[in-house]
Every structure is written in C-alpha cells, then in structure tokens.
mmCIF file of C-alpha atoms in Angstrom:
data_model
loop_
_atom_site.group_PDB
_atom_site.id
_atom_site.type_symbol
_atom_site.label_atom_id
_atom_site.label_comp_id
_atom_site.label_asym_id
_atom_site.label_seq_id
_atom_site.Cartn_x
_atom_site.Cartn_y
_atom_site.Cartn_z
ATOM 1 C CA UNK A 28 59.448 69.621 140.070
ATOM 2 C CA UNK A 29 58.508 67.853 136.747
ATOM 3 C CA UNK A 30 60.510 66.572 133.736
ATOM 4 C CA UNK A 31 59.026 64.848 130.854
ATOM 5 C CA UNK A 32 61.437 62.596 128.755
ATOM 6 C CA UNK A 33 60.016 61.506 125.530
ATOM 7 C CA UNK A 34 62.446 58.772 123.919
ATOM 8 C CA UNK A 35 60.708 55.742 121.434
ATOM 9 C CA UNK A 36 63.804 53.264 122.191
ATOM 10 C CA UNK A 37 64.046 52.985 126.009
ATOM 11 C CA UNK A 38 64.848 49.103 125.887
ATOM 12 C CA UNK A 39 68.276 50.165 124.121
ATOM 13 C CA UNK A 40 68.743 53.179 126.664
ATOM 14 C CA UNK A 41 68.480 51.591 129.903
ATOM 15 C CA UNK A 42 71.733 52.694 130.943
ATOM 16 C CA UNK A 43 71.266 56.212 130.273
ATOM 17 C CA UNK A 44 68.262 56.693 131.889
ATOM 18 C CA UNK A 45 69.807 55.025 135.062
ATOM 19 C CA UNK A 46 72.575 57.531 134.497
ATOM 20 C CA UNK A 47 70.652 60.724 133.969
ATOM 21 C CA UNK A 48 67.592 60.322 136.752
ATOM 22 C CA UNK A 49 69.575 58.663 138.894
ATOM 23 C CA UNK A 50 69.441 61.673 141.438
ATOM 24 C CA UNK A 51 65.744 60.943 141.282
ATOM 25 C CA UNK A 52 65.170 57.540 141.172
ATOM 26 C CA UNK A 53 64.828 55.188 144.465
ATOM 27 C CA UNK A 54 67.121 52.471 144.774
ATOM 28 C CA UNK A 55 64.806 50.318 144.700
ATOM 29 C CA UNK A 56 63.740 51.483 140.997
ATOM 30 C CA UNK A 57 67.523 51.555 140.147
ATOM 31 C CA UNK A 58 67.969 47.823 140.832
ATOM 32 C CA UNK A 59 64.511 47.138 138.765
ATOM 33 C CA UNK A 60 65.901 48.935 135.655
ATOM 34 C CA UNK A 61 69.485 46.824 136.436
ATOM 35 C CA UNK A 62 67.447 43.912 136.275
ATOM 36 C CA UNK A 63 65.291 44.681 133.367
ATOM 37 C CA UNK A 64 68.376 45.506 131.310
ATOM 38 C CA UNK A 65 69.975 41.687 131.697
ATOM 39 C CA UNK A 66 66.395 40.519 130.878
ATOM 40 C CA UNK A 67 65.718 39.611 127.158
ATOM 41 C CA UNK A 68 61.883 39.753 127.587
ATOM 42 C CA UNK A 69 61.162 43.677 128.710
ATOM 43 C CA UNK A 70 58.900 46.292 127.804
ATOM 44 C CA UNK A 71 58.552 49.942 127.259
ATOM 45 C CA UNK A 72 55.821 50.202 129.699
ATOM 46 C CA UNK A 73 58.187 48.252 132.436
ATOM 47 C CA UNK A 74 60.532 50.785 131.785
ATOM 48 C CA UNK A 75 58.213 53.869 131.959
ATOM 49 C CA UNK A 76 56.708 52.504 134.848
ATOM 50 C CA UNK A 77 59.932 52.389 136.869
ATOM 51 C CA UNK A 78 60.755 55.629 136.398
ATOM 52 C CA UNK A 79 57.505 56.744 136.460
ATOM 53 C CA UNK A 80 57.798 55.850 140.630
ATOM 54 C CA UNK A 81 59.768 58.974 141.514
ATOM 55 C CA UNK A 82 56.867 61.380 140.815
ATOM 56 C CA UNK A 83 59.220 63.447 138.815
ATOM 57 C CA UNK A 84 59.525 62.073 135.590
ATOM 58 C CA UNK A 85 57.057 61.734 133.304
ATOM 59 C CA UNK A 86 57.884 58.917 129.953
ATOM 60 C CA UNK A 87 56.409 58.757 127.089
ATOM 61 C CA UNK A 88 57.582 56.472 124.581
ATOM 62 C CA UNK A 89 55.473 57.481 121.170
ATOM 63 C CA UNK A 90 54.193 60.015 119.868
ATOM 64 C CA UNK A 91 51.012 60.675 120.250
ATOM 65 C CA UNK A 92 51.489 59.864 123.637
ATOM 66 C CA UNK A 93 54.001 62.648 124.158
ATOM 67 C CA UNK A 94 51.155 64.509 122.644
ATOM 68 C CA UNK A 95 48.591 63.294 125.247
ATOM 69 C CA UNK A 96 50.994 65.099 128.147
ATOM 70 C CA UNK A 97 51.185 68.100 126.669
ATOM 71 C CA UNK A 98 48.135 68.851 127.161
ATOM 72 C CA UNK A 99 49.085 69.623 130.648
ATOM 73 C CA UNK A 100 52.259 71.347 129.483
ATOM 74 C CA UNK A 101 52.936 73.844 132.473
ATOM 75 C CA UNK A 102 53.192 70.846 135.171
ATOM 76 C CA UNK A 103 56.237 70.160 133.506
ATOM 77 C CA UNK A 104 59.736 72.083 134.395
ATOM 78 C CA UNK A 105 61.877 70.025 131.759
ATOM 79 C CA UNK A 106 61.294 68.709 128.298
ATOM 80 C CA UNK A 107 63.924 66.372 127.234
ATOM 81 C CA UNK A 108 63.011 65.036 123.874
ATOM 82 C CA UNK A 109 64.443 62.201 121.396
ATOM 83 C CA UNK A 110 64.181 64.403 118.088
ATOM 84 C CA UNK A 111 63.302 61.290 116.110
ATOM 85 C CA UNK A 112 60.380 59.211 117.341
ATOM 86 C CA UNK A 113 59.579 56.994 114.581
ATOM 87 C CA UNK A 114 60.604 53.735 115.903
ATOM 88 C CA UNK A 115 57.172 52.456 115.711
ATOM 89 C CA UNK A 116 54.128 53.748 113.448
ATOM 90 C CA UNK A 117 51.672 56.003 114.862
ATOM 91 C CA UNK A 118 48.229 56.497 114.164
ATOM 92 C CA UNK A 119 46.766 59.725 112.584
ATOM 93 C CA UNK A 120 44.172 59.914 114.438
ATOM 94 C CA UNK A 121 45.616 58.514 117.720
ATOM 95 C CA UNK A 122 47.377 62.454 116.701
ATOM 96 C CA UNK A 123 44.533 64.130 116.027
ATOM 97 C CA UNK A 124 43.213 62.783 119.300
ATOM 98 C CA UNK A 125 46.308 63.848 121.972
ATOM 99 C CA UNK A 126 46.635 67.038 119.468
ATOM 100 C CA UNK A 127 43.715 69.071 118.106
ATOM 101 C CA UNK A 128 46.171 71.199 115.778
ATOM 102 C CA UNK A 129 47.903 68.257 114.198
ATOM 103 C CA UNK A 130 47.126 68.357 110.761
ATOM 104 C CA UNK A 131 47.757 65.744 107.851
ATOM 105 C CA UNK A 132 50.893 67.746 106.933
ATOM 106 C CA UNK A 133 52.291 67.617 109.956
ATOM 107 C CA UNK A 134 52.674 64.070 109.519
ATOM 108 C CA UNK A 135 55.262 64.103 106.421
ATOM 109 C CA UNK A 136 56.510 67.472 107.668
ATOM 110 C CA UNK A 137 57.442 66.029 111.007
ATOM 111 C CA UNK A 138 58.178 62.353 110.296
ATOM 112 C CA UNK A 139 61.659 61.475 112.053
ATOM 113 C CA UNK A 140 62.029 65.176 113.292
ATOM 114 C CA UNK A 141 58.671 64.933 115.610
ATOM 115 C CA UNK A 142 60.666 66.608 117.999
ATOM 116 C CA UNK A 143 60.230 69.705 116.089
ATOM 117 C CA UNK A 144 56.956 70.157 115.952
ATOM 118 C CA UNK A 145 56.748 69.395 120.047
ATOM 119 C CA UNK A 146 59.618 72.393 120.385
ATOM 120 C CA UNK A 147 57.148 74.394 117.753
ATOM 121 C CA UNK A 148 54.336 73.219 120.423
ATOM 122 C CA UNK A 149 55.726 74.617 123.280
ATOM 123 C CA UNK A 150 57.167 77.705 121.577
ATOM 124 C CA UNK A 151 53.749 78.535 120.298
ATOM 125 C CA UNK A 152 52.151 78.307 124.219
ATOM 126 C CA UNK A 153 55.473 81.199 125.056
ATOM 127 C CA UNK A 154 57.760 78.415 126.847
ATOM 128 C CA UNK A 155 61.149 79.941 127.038
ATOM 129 C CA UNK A 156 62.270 76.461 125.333
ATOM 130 C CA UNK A 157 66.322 78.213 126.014
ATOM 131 C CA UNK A 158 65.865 76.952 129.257
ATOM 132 C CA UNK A 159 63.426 73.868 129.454
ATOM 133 C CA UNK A 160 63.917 71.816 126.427
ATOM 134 C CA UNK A 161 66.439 69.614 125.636
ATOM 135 C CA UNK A 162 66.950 67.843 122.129
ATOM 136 C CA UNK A 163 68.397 63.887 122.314
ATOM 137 C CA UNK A 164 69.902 62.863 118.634
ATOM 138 C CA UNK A 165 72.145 60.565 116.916
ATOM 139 C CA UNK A 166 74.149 62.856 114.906
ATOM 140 C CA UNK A 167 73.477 66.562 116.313
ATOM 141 C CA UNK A 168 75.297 68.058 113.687
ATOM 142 C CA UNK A 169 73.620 66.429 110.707
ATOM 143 C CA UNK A 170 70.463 66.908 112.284
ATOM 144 C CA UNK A 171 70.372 70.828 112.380
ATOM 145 C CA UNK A 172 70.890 71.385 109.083
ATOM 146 C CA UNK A 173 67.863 69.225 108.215
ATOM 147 C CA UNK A 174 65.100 71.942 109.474
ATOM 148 C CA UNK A 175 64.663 76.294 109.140
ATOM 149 C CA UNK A 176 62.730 75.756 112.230
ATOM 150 C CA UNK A 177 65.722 75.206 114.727
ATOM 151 C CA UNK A 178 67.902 77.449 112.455
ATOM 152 C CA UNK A 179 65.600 80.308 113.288
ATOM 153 C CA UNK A 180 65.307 79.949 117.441
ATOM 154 C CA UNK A 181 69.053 79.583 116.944
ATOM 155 C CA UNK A 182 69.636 82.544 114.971
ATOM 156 C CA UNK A 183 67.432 84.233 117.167
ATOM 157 C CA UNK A 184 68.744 83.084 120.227
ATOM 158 C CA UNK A 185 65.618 81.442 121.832
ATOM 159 C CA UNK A 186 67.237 78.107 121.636
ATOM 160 C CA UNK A 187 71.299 77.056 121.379
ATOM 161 C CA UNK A 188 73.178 74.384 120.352
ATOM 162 C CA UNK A 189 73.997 73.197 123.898
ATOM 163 C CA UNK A 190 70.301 72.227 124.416
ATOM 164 C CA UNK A 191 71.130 69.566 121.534
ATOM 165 C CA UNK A 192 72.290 66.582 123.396
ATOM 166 C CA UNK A 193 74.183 63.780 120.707
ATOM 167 C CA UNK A 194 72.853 60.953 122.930
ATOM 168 C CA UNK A 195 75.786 58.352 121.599
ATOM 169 C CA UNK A 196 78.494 60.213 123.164
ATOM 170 C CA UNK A 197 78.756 59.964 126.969
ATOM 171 C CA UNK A 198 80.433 63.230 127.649
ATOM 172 C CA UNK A 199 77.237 64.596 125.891
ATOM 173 C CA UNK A 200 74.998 62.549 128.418
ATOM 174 C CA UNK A 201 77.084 63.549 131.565
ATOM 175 C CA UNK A 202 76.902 67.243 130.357
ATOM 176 C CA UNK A 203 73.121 66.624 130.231
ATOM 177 C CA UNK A 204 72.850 65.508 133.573
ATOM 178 C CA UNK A 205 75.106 68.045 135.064
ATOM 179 C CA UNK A 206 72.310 70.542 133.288
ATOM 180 C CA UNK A 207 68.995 68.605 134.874
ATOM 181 C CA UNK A 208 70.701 68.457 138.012
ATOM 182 C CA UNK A 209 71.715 71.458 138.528
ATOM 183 C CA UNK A 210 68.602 73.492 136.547
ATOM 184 C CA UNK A 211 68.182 76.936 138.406
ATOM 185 C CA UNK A 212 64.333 76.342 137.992
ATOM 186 C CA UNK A 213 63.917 72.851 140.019
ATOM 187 C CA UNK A 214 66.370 74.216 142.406
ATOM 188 C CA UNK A 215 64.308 77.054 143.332
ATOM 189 C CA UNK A 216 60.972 75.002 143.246
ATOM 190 C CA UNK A 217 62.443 72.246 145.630
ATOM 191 C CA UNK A 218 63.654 75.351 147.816
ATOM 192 C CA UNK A 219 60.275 77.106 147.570
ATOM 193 C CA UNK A 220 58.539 74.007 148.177
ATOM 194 C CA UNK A 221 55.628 75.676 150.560
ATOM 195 C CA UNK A 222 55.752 78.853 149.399
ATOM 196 C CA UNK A 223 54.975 78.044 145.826
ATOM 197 C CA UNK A 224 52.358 75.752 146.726
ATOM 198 C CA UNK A 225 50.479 78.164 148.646
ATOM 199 C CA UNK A 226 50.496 80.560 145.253
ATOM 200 C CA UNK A 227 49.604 77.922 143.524
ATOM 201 C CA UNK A 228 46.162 78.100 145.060
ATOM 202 C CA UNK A 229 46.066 81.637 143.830
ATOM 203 C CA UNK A 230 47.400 80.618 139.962
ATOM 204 C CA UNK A 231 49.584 79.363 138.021
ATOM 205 C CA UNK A 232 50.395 83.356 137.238
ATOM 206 C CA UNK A 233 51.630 83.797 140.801
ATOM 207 C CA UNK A 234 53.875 81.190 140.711
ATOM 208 C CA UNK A 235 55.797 82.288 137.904
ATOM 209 C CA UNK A 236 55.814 85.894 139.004
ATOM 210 C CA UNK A 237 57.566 84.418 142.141
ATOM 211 C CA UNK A 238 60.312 82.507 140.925
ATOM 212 C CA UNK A 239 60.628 85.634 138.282
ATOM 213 C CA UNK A 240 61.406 87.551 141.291
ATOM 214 C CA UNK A 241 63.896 84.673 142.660
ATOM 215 C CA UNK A 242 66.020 84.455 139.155
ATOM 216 C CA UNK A 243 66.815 88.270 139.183
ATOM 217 C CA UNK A 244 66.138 89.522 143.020
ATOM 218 C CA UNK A 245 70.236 89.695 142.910
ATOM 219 C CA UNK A 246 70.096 91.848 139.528
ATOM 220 C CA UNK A 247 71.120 95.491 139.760
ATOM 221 C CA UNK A 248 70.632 97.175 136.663
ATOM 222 C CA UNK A 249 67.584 99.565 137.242
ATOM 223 C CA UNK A 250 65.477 97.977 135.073
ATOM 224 C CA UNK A 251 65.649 94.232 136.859
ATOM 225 C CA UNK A 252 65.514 96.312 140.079
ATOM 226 C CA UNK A 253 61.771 98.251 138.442
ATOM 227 C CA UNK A 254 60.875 95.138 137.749
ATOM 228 C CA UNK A 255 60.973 92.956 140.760
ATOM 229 C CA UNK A 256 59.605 95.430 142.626
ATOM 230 C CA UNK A 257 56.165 95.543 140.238
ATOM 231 C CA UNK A 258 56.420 91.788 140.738
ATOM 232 C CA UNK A 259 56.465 92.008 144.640
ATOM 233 C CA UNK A 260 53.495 94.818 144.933
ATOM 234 C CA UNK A 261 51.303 92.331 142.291
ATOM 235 C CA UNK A 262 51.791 89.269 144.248
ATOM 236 C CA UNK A 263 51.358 91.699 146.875
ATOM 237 C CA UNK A 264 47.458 92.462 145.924
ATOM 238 C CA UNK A 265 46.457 89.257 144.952
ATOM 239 C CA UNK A 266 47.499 87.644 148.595
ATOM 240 C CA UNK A 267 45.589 90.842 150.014
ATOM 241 C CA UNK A 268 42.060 90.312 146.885
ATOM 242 C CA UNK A 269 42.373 86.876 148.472
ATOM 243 C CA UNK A 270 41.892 87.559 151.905
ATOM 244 C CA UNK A 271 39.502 90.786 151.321
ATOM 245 C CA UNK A 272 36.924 88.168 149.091
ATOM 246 C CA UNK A 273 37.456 85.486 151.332
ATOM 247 C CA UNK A 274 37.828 87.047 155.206
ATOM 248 C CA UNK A 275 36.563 91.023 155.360
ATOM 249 C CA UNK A 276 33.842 90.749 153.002
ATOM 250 C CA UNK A 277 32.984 94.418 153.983
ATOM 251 C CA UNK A 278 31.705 97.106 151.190
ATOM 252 C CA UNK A 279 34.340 99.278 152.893
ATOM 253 C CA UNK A 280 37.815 97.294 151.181
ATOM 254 C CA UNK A 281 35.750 97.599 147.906
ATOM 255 C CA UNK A 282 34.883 99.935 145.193
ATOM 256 C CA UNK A 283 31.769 100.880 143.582
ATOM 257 C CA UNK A 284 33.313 98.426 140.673
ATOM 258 C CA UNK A 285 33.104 95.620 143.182
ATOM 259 C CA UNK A 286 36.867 96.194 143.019
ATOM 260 C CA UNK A 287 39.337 95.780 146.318
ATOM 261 C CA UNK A 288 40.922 98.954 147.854
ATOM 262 C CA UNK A 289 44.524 97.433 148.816
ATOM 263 C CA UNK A 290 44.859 99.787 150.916
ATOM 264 C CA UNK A 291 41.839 100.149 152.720
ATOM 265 C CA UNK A 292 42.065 96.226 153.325
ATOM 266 C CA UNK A 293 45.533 96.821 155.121
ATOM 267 C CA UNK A 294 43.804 98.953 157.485
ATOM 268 C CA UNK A 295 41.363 96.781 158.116
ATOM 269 C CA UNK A 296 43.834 94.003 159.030
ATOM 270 C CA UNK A 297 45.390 96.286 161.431
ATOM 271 C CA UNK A 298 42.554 97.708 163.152
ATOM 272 C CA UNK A 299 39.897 94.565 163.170
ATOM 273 C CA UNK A 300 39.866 93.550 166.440
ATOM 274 C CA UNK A 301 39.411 89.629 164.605
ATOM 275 C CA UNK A 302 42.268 89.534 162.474
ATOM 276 C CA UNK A 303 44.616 91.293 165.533
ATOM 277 C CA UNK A 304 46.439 88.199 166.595
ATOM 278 C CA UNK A 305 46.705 86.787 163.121
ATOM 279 C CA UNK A 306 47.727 90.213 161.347
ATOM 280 C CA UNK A 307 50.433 91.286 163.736
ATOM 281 C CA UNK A 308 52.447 94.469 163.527
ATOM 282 C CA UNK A 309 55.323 92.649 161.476
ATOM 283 C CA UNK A 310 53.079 91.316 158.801
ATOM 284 C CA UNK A 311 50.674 94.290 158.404
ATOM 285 C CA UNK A 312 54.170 96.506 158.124
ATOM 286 C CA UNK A 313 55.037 94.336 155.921
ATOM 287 C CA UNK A 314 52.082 94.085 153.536
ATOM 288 C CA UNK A 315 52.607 98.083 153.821
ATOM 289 C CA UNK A 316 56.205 98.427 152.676
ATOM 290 C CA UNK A 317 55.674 96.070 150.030
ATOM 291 C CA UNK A 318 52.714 98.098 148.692
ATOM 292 C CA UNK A 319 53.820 101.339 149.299
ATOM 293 C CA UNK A 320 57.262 100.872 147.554
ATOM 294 C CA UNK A 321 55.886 98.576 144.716
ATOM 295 C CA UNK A 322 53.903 101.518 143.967
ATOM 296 C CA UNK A 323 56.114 104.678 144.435
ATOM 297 C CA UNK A 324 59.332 102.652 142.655
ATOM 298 C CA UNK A 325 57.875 100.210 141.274
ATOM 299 C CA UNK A 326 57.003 101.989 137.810
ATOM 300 C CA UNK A 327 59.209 102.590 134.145
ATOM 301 C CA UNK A 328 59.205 105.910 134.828
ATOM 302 C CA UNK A 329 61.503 105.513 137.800
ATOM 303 C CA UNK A 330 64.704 103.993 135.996
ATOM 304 C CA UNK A 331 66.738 107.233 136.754
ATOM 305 C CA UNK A 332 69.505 106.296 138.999
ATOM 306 C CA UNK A 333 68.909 109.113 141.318
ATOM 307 C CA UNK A 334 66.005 106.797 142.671
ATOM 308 C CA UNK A 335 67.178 104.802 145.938
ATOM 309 C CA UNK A 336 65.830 101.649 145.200
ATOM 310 C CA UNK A 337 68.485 98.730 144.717
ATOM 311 C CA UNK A 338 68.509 94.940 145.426
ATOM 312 C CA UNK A 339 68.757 95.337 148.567
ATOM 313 C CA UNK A 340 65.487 96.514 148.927
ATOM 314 C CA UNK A 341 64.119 93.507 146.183
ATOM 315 C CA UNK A 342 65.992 91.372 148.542
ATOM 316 C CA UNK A 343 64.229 92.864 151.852
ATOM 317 C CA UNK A 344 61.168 92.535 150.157
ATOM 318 C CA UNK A 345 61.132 89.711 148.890
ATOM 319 C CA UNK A 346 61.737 87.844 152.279
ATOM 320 C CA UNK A 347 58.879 90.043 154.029
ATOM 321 C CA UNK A 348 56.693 88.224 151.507
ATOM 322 C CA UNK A 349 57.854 84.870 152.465
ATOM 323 C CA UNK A 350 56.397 85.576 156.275
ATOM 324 C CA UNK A 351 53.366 87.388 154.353
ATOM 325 C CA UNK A 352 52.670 83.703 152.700
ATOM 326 C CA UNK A 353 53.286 82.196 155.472
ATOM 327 C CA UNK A 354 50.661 84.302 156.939
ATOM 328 C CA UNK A 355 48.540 83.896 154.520
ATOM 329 C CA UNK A 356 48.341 80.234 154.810
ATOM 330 C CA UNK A 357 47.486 79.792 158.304
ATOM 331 C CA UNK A 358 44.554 82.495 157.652
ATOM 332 C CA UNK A 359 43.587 79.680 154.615
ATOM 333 C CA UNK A 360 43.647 76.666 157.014
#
C-alpha cells in the first residue's frame, strides 16, 4: 500500500497531516511532527522525512518534484493532491526534467491549478482517478468553476465532487480520512499481502487482474459473473506459462509456435513422477476446474441466464487460486 500526498505548505499543515496518516504513522514519528509544530525553525524536508518513515506515504512538496514520482505512478494506490502548488517558484526545466511532456504552456496553463495537469497525468496513463485521487483546496467551490478540465471528468462521471477535499474545514478533513482509511483498494492489498506479491513477480498485469476479481467476486449480474471467471482462467495460464518455462521445459507442454499447451502442462503436473508431492491431487484439480470452467463459461457469448455459473462458483474459484499461489510459490523458492 502506497499514497502519495503532494501539498507545497506542510509547515502550516502539521496538524492535518498528524490527523489524516495518523493510522500510519509510528508514534514515534507522531511525537516528532508534535515537536516540529511548536518549533519556529522547521523545514519541509523535516516534515517529509517524518512521514516519509512509515513506508506508505510518499511527500512531495513542489512541483516538479511531484513530477519526479510520477514517474513511478503505479506504486502508488492514492494520490492526494493540493490543487494549487505555487507557494514557491519552480524551475522550467527542473519540469521538463521530472516530466518529458511538460511543455512551456503548461506552465501558464497550469500555474496555481498544477493539480490539474497531475489529474490530466494520471488520466492520460488510464488511472481510474474516481477512486485514487483526491483534490485538497481552499475554496472547492470557487475552484471548479475555474477549469473545463474537471467539469468534463465530472460531467462524465470519471471524477466527483466528493474527491474535492476543502482542506480549511475539518469535517472535510475527517471525511477524507474516513475515505483513506477505509479505501477498498489498500484494504484488499494489506489482506492480499502474499498473494499479490507473488503475482507481482509475474506483472504488474496480474496484480490488477486479481484484485479486479476481489472488487466484484460478490457481483451477480451475468456479466460481472463472465467476467471474473475470464479473469480467474488468465491468471490461471500465466501461473501455469510460469511453471511450464521455468520447471517442465519439455517440447511436449509446447506448440510448434513455442507456445504453452495449458492443458498438456496440467497433465504433466499430475503424472511427473517429480512434481508428484508438490502438485498434489487438490492443486492439480484445482488448476483443472479453474481452466476448464474459465474456458467453457468464461466467454460473452455465455451471458444467457440459463448458464449455471453464479458467484458462487467466482467465489469457489477464486479461493482454489489462493492455494494454487500458494503452490506456486513454494515451487519458486
């Protein structure tokens, strides 16, 4: 779990930031910002620092610097961004630097909304910004009529006006931190700890694809239920490409492509008298079900509700792949 908070004026928002990572933060950092904030003589970097200590938060305190993590965009879960971060004067070409695609236009454009063109950043690289980005601003309603860009994801429902935090009114800050703490997304990753970072290994594709499956393995509509299923069978494969590259290495799992036979490597995992103990009835059933039923119901042609397929059998599934990653990462060690 990851959050980046991007705010220029942390010496005035001590208190805040105690209040909103405080479910994060050590004690120990908690009585170094409740220090820093009697002290006359502190800086930003103290500050970042601090919080910096949990591992889960990220600060940046200018912008180009916000620039220079978004680089690495996906390691982040949460954005929660001060719309206006022109305390101090930034350097073009510090911009240019972090941010290939910054142009001289950008910097009139932008200047005092630079949190626009970070939500147009992460929009543009298909972040569903609904659900990860947060706006901080003085005056929330003033604000929004000040750009087409957030009238658009509005009107179009990719972003909403409870993502736009007014960070002078405490309610507004509480609300905030009932939202961070309770975000579906970090919940699932701190409960899928080991699972996700044994897909990890395998992409960042297979991550998402799991917690895909998490968010709407409840769902029953047809469609969710379609869905979930081609999600299982495709994480499915790539556990089983894995192990046939990596363990069987025999022309037999593969194709004249140079392309694995799932099936043929199931088989194999049954029969091979070196993978018997390791690929046990359970898992190798398993690894079957998962394929066979990711294939047969697992297609947009089978949304008729005569099929028997419901979330029961996502939910089944789903928690024979959890002993299939297991699996899979005691054959990795």
């Amino acid at each position: 779990m990851k959050i980046l908070y991007v705010e220029d004026e942390l010496k005035a928002n001590i208190p805040k930031i105690e209040n909103l990572f405080k479910k994060f933060l050590s004690k120990q950092d908690l009585q170094q910002l409740r220090y820093l904030k009697a002290q006359r003589r502190k800086t930003k970097e103290q500050i970042k620092q601090i919080v910096q200590n949990s591992g889960k938060i990220d600060v940046a305190y200018t912008f180009p610097m916000a620039l220079g993590l978004l680089r690495n965009y996906q390691v982040y879960d949460l954005f929660i961004i001060d719309r206006n971060l022109s305390d101090e004067e930034y350097d073009f070409e510090e911009l240019t630097k972090n941010d290939s695609k910054f142009q001289e236009k950008h910097y009139d454009l932008f200047f005092e909304r630079e949190g626009d063109y970070i939500l147009s950043k992460l929009v543009s690289e298909s972040i569903v910004v609904r659900d990860k980005v947060f706006f901080l601003t003085a005056n929330s309603n003033d604000e929004l009529k000040r750009t087409e860009r957030i009238d658009s994801l509005l009107d179009f429902g990719q972003f909403s006006k409870a993502n736009i935090i007014d960070k002078t009114d405490d309610v507004e800050i509480d609300r905030l931190k009932h939202l961070i703490e309770n975000n579906e997304e970090i919940r699932i990753k701190k409960e899928f700890a080991f699972e996700i970072e044994i897909l990890r290994t395998i992409s960042e594709r297979a991550v998402e694809l799991f917690i895909e499956i998490i968010k709407r393995k409840e769902a029953t509509d047809r469609s969710s239920v379609v869905e979930n299923l081609l999600k299982l069978r495709k994480l499915n494969e790539n556990l089983l490409i894995i192990v046939a590259k990596n363990y069987i290495k025999e022309r037999g799992v593969f194709n004249d492509y140079d392309e694995v036979n799932i099936g043929s490597v199931i088989y194999w995992l049954k029969n091979n008298e070196k993978f018997r103990l390791d690929s046990n009835a359970l898992i190798v059933s398993y690894l079957y079900c998962i394929k066979a039923l990711g294939s047969e119901y697992g297609s947009h042609e089978k949304l008729e509700e005569t099929v028997p397929t419901t979330s029961n059998t996502v939910n089944a599934l789903f928690y024979a792949l959890l002993d299939i990653i297991r699996w899979f990462s005691q054959l990795k060690n």
